[in-house]
Amino acid sequence: SRAEVATIFFRLLTDEAREQYTTTAGNFTDVKAGMWCNRAIATLTNMGIIKGYTDGSFAPDKTASRAEMAAIIQRFCAI
């Protein structure tokens, strides 16, 4: 799922990157503050690594497409 992808990449961050970018303040309509994946999604969004949809949602339970994975990997490697 997109939430699991965000969590995997969050865990790959260096301690320094986590310290600098970690946040729980997200603005997706379908990612609530108490969700298990909120910190990972909010942090990677803050870093510009992951993006949501134009309707303001993230769709955390949706399967990540190959194109989404390629974009996430490219942006992650660029940090």
mmCIF file of N, CA and C in Angstrom:
data_model
loop_
_atom_site.group_PDB
_atom_site.id
_atom_site.type_symbol
_atom_site.label_atom_id
_atom_site.label_comp_id
_atom_site.label_asym_id
_atom_site.label_seq_id
_atom_site.Cartn_x
_atom_site.Cartn_y
_atom_site.Cartn_z
ATOM 1 N N SER A 1 0.843 -1.192 0.000
ATOM 2 C CA SER A 1 0.000 0.000 0.000
ATOM 3 C C SER A 1 0.885 1.250 0.000
ATOM 4 N N ARG A 2 0.273 2.374 -0.337
ATOM 5 C CA ARG A 2 1.019 3.638 -0.329
ATOM 6 C C ARG A 2 1.498 3.980 1.079
ATOM 7 N N ALA A 3 0.728 3.620 2.091
ATOM 8 C CA ALA A 3 1.137 3.865 3.478
ATOM 9 C C ALA A 3 2.362 3.027 3.833
ATOM 10 N N GLU A 4 2.396 1.787 3.384
ATOM 11 C CA GLU A 4 3.544 0.924 3.659
ATOM 12 C C GLU A 4 4.791 1.421 2.933
ATOM 13 N N VAL A 5 4.623 1.903 1.713
ATOM 14 C CA VAL A 5 5.752 2.460 0.971
ATOM 15 C C VAL A 5 6.327 3.664 1.721
ATOM 16 N N ALA A 6 5.453 4.536 2.180
ATOM 17 C CA ALA A 6 5.909 5.706 2.936
ATOM 18 C C ALA A 6 6.673 5.276 4.186
ATOM 19 N N THR A 7 6.181 4.265 4.869
ATOM 20 C CA THR A 7 6.828 3.786 6.091
ATOM 21 C C THR A 7 8.197 3.186 5.793
ATOM 22 N N ILE A 8 8.304 2.429 4.721
ATOM 23 C CA ILE A 8 9.591 1.842 4.344
ATOM 24 C C ILE A 8 10.619 2.935 4.062
ATOM 25 N N PHE A 9 10.232 3.926 3.270
ATOM 26 C CA PHE A 9 11.182 4.996 2.944
ATOM 27 C C PHE A 9 11.485 5.868 4.163
ATOM 28 N N PHE A 10 10.525 6.049 5.055
ATOM 29 C CA PHE A 10 10.781 6.782 6.298
ATOM 30 C C PHE A 10 11.858 6.070 7.113
ATOM 31 N N ARG A 11 11.783 4.759 7.158
ATOM 32 C CA ARG A 11 12.769 3.985 7.918
ATOM 33 C C ARG A 11 14.152 4.014 7.281
ATOM 34 N N LEU A 12 14.213 4.310 5.983
ATOM 35 C CA LEU A 12 15.499 4.392 5.299
ATOM 36 C C LEU A 12 16.197 5.738 5.494
ATOM 37 N N LEU A 13 15.511 6.710 6.035
ATOM 38 C CA LEU A 13 16.101 8.031 6.252
ATOM 39 C C LEU A 13 17.228 7.957 7.276
ATOM 40 N N THR A 14 18.195 8.799 7.105
ATOM 41 C CA THR A 14 19.257 8.896 8.107
ATOM 42 C C THR A 14 18.686 9.553 9.368
ATOM 43 N N ASP A 15 19.371 9.392 10.461
ATOM 44 C CA ASP A 15 18.944 10.030 11.703
ATOM 45 C C ASP A 15 18.901 11.548 11.538
ATOM 46 N N GLU A 16 19.864 12.080 10.813
ATOM 47 C CA GLU A 16 19.932 13.521 10.605
ATOM 48 C C GLU A 16 18.726 14.022 9.796
ATOM 49 N N ALA A 17 18.368 13.288 8.764
ATOM 50 C CA ALA A 17 17.213 13.674 7.943
ATOM 51 C C ALA A 17 15.927 13.589 8.757
ATOM 52 N N ARG A 18 15.784 12.525 9.546
ATOM 53 C CA ARG A 18 14.593 12.402 10.396
ATOM 54 C C ARG A 18 14.504 13.565 11.370
ATOM 55 N N GLU A 19 15.634 13.909 11.972
ATOM 56 C CA GLU A 19 15.647 15.007 12.937
ATOM 57 C C GLU A 19 15.253 16.331 12.277
ATOM 58 N N GLN A 20 15.708 16.547 11.065
ATOM 59 C CA GLN A 20 15.445 17.801 10.384
ATOM 60 C C GLN A 20 14.018 17.903 9.834
ATOM 61 N N TYR A 21 13.463 16.810 9.329
ATOM 62 C CA TYR A 21 12.201 16.881 8.600
ATOM 63 C C TYR A 21 10.988 16.255 9.279
ATOM 64 N N THR A 22 11.182 15.477 10.348
ATOM 65 C CA THR A 22 10.057 14.759 10.945
ATOM 66 C C THR A 22 8.958 15.703 11.392
ATOM 67 N N THR A 23 7.747 15.336 11.015
ATOM 68 C CA THR A 23 6.566 16.079 11.402
ATOM 69 C C THR A 23 5.372 15.138 11.416
ATOM 70 N N THR A 24 4.353 15.510 12.119
ATOM 71 C CA THR A 24 3.088 14.778 12.082
ATOM 72 C C THR A 24 1.986 15.673 11.538
ATOM 73 N N ALA A 25 2.370 16.866 11.131
ATOM 74 C CA ALA A 25 1.396 17.823 10.606
ATOM 75 C C ALA A 25 1.210 17.602 9.111
ATOM 76 N N GLY A 26 0.209 16.842 8.780
ATOM 77 C CA GLY A 26 -0.095 16.588 7.378
ATOM 78 C C GLY A 26 -1.386 17.280 6.994
ATOM 79 N N ASN A 27 -1.636 17.375 5.727
ATOM 80 C CA ASN A 27 -2.850 18.044 5.291
ATOM 81 C C ASN A 27 -3.685 17.191 4.340
ATOM 82 N N PHE A 28 -3.494 15.876 4.368
ATOM 83 C CA PHE A 28 -4.306 15.000 3.534
ATOM 84 C C PHE A 28 -5.629 14.703 4.237
ATOM 85 N N THR A 29 -6.686 14.710 3.472
ATOM 86 C CA THR A 29 -8.021 14.524 4.043
ATOM 87 C C THR A 29 -8.239 13.118 4.588
ATOM 88 N N ASP A 30 -7.492 12.153 4.117
ATOM 89 C CA ASP A 30 -7.698 10.769 4.532
ATOM 90 C C ASP A 30 -6.562 10.207 5.387
ATOM 91 N N VAL A 31 -5.691 11.056 5.889
ATOM 92 C CA VAL A 31 -4.625 10.633 6.811
ATOM 93 C C VAL A 31 -4.807 11.424 8.095
ATOM 94 N N LYS A 32 -5.373 10.771 9.083
ATOM 95 C CA LYS A 32 -5.684 11.422 10.354
ATOM 96 C C LYS A 32 -4.493 11.368 11.308
ATOM 97 N N ALA A 33 -4.498 12.237 12.285
ATOM 98 C CA ALA A 33 -3.375 12.386 13.223
ATOM 99 C C ALA A 33 -3.015 11.092 13.941
ATOM 100 N N GLY A 34 -3.960 10.256 14.268
ATOM 101 C CA GLY A 34 -3.670 9.053 15.036
ATOM 102 C C GLY A 34 -3.340 7.819 14.214
ATOM 103 N N MET A 35 -3.301 7.938 12.904
ATOM 104 C CA MET A 35 -3.026 6.773 12.056
ATOM 105 C C MET A 35 -1.584 6.306 12.215
ATOM 106 N N TRP A 36 -1.377 5.018 12.105
ATOM 107 C CA TRP A 36 -0.050 4.423 12.284
ATOM 108 C C TRP A 36 0.970 4.958 11.280
ATOM 109 N N CYS A 37 0.505 5.397 10.132
ATOM 110 C CA CYS A 37 1.404 5.843 9.065
ATOM 111 C C CYS A 37 1.522 7.364 8.968
ATOM 112 N N ASN A 38 0.867 8.092 9.849
ATOM 113 C CA ASN A 38 0.817 9.549 9.737
ATOM 114 C C ASN A 38 2.196 10.200 9.731
ATOM 115 N N ARG A 39 3.052 9.824 10.666
ATOM 116 C CA ARG A 39 4.367 10.466 10.762
ATOM 117 C C ARG A 39 5.192 10.221 9.506
ATOM 118 N N ALA A 40 5.179 8.999 8.986
ATOM 119 C CA ALA A 40 5.945 8.686 7.778
ATOM 120 C C ALA A 40 5.430 9.480 6.585
ATOM 121 N N ILE A 41 4.119 9.510 6.409
ATOM 122 C CA ILE A 41 3.527 10.231 5.282
ATOM 123 C C ILE A 41 3.787 11.729 5.403
ATOM 124 N N ALA A 42 3.566 12.289 6.580
ATOM 125 C CA ALA A 42 3.763 13.730 6.778
ATOM 126 C C ALA A 42 5.223 14.121 6.579
ATOM 127 N N THR A 43 6.139 13.311 7.076
ATOM 128 C CA THR A 43 7.565 13.618 6.953
ATOM 129 C C THR A 43 8.025 13.560 5.502
ATOM 130 N N LEU A 44 7.663 12.492 4.800
ATOM 131 C CA LEU A 44 8.094 12.366 3.413
ATOM 132 C C LEU A 44 7.422 13.391 2.518
ATOM 133 N N THR A 45 6.224 13.807 2.863
ATOM 134 C CA THR A 45 5.576 14.893 2.131
ATOM 135 C C THR A 45 6.325 16.196 2.392
ATOM 136 N N ASN A 46 6.697 16.420 3.645
ATOM 137 C CA ASN A 46 7.464 17.602 4.026
ATOM 138 C C ASN A 46 8.785 17.669 3.260
ATOM 139 N N MET A 47 9.363 16.516 2.963
ATOM 140 C CA MET A 47 10.628 16.448 2.239
ATOM 141 C C MET A 47 10.443 16.525 0.730
ATOM 142 N N GLY A 48 9.205 16.412 0.261
ATOM 143 C CA GLY A 48 8.941 16.434 -1.175
ATOM 144 C C GLY A 48 9.146 15.095 -1.860
ATOM 145 N N ILE A 49 9.239 14.029 -1.079
ATOM 146 C CA ILE A 49 9.488 12.698 -1.639
ATOM 147 C C ILE A 49 8.198 12.041 -2.112
ATOM 148 N N ILE A 50 7.130 12.194 -1.349
ATOM 149 C CA ILE A 50 5.847 11.628 -1.767
ATOM 150 C C ILE A 50 4.840 12.744 -1.949
ATOM 151 N N LYS A 51 3.843 12.444 -2.738
ATOM 152 C CA LYS A 51 2.810 13.433 -3.033
ATOM 153 C C LYS A 51 1.446 12.775 -2.946
ATOM 154 N N GLY A 52 0.448 13.608 -2.730
ATOM 155 C CA GLY A 52 -0.923 13.123 -2.715
ATOM 156 C C GLY A 52 -1.587 13.381 -4.053
ATOM 157 N N TYR A 53 -2.906 13.319 -4.031
ATOM 158 C CA TYR A 53 -3.690 13.522 -5.242
ATOM 159 C C TYR A 53 -4.293 14.923 -5.261
ATOM 160 N N THR A 54 -4.736 15.351 -6.407
ATOM 161 C CA THR A 54 -5.251 16.717 -6.571
ATOM 162 C C THR A 54 -6.498 16.991 -5.747
ATOM 163 N N ASP A 55 -7.197 15.952 -5.320
ATOM 164 C CA ASP A 55 -8.393 16.154 -4.500
ATOM 165 C C ASP A 55 -8.066 16.319 -3.019
ATOM 166 N N GLY A 56 -6.782 16.352 -2.662
ATOM 167 C CA GLY A 56 -6.366 16.546 -1.282
ATOM 168 C C GLY A 56 -6.211 15.257 -0.487
ATOM 169 N N SER A 57 -6.364 14.119 -1.148
ATOM 170 C CA SER A 57 -6.234 12.834 -0.463
ATOM 171 C C SER A 57 -4.857 12.226 -0.724
ATOM 172 N N PHE A 58 -4.523 11.232 0.086
ATOM 173 C CA PHE A 58 -3.281 10.480 -0.115
ATOM 174 C C PHE A 58 -3.577 9.048 -0.550
ATOM 175 N N ALA A 59 -4.729 8.507 -0.185
ATOM 176 C CA ALA A 59 -5.115 7.124 -0.478
ATOM 177 C C ALA A 59 -4.105 6.136 0.107
ATOM 178 N N PRO A 60 -3.954 6.125 1.438
ATOM 179 C CA PRO A 60 -2.934 5.289 2.057
ATOM 180 C C PRO A 60 -3.127 3.789 1.833
ATOM 181 N N ASP A 61 -4.344 3.350 1.612
ATOM 182 C CA ASP A 61 -4.600 1.920 1.422
ATOM 183 C C ASP A 61 -4.533 1.481 -0.028
ATOM 184 N N LYS A 62 -4.358 2.414 -0.935
ATOM 185 C CA LYS A 62 -4.278 2.113 -2.363
ATOM 186 C C LYS A 62 -2.908 1.512 -2.682
ATOM 187 N N THR A 63 -2.884 0.598 -3.627
ATOM 188 C CA THR A 63 -1.623 0.023 -4.073
ATOM 189 C C THR A 63 -0.817 1.082 -4.824
ATOM 190 N N ALA A 64 0.460 1.169 -4.521
ATOM 191 C CA ALA A 64 1.345 2.110 -5.219
ATOM 192 C C ALA A 64 1.624 1.571 -6.618
ATOM 193 N N SER A 65 1.461 2.418 -7.612
ATOM 194 C CA SER A 65 1.723 2.000 -8.988
ATOM 195 C C SER A 65 3.225 1.987 -9.257
ATOM 196 N N ARG A 66 3.610 1.381 -10.355
ATOM 197 C CA ARG A 66 5.028 1.371 -10.737
ATOM 198 C C ARG A 66 5.533 2.793 -10.970
ATOM 199 N N ALA A 67 4.702 3.604 -11.583
ATOM 200 C CA ALA A 67 5.099 4.996 -11.849
ATOM 201 C C ALA A 67 5.292 5.761 -10.548
ATOM 202 N N GLU A 68 4.394 5.549 -9.584
ATOM 203 C CA GLU A 68 4.538 6.217 -8.284
ATOM 204 C C GLU A 68 5.812 5.759 -7.588
ATOM 205 N N MET A 69 6.080 4.456 -7.635
ATOM 206 C CA MET A 69 7.293 3.926 -7.008
ATOM 207 C C MET A 69 8.535 4.504 -7.666
ATOM 208 N N ALA A 70 8.545 4.573 -8.975
ATOM 209 C CA ALA A 70 9.706 5.124 -9.682
ATOM 210 C C ALA A 70 9.937 6.580 -9.289
ATOM 211 N N ALA A 71 8.860 7.345 -9.194
ATOM 212 C CA ALA A 71 8.989 8.757 -8.812
ATOM 213 C C ALA A 71 9.492 8.896 -7.382
ATOM 214 N N ILE A 72 8.974 8.081 -6.476
ATOM 215 C CA ILE A 72 9.393 8.122 -5.074
ATOM 216 C C ILE A 72 10.875 7.753 -4.957
ATOM 217 N N ILE A 73 11.286 6.692 -5.642
ATOM 218 C CA ILE A 73 12.686 6.266 -5.587
ATOM 219 C C ILE A 73 13.600 7.356 -6.130
ATOM 220 N N GLN A 74 13.211 7.971 -7.239
ATOM 221 C CA GLN A 74 14.027 9.028 -7.844
ATOM 222 C C GLN A 74 14.162 10.210 -6.885
ATOM 223 N N ARG A 75 13.045 10.643 -6.290
ATOM 224 C CA ARG A 75 13.106 11.795 -5.370
ATOM 225 C C ARG A 75 13.878 11.434 -4.108
ATOM 226 N N PHE A 76 13.735 10.199 -3.616
ATOM 227 C CA PHE A 76 14.459 9.772 -2.408
ATOM 228 C C PHE A 76 15.957 9.770 -2.669
ATOM 229 N N CYS A 77 16.363 9.281 -3.819
ATOM 230 C CA CYS A 77 17.799 9.214 -4.149
ATOM 231 C C CYS A 77 18.402 10.594 -4.361
ATOM 232 N N ALA A 78 17.568 11.575 -4.634
ATOM 233 C CA ALA A 78 18.058 12.937 -4.889
ATOM 234 C C ALA A 78 18.294 13.727 -3.607
ATOM 235 N N ILE A 79 17.894 13.186 -2.452
ATOM 236 C CA ILE A 79 18.082 13.940 -1.207
ATOM 237 C C ILE A 79 19.491 13.790 -0.679
#
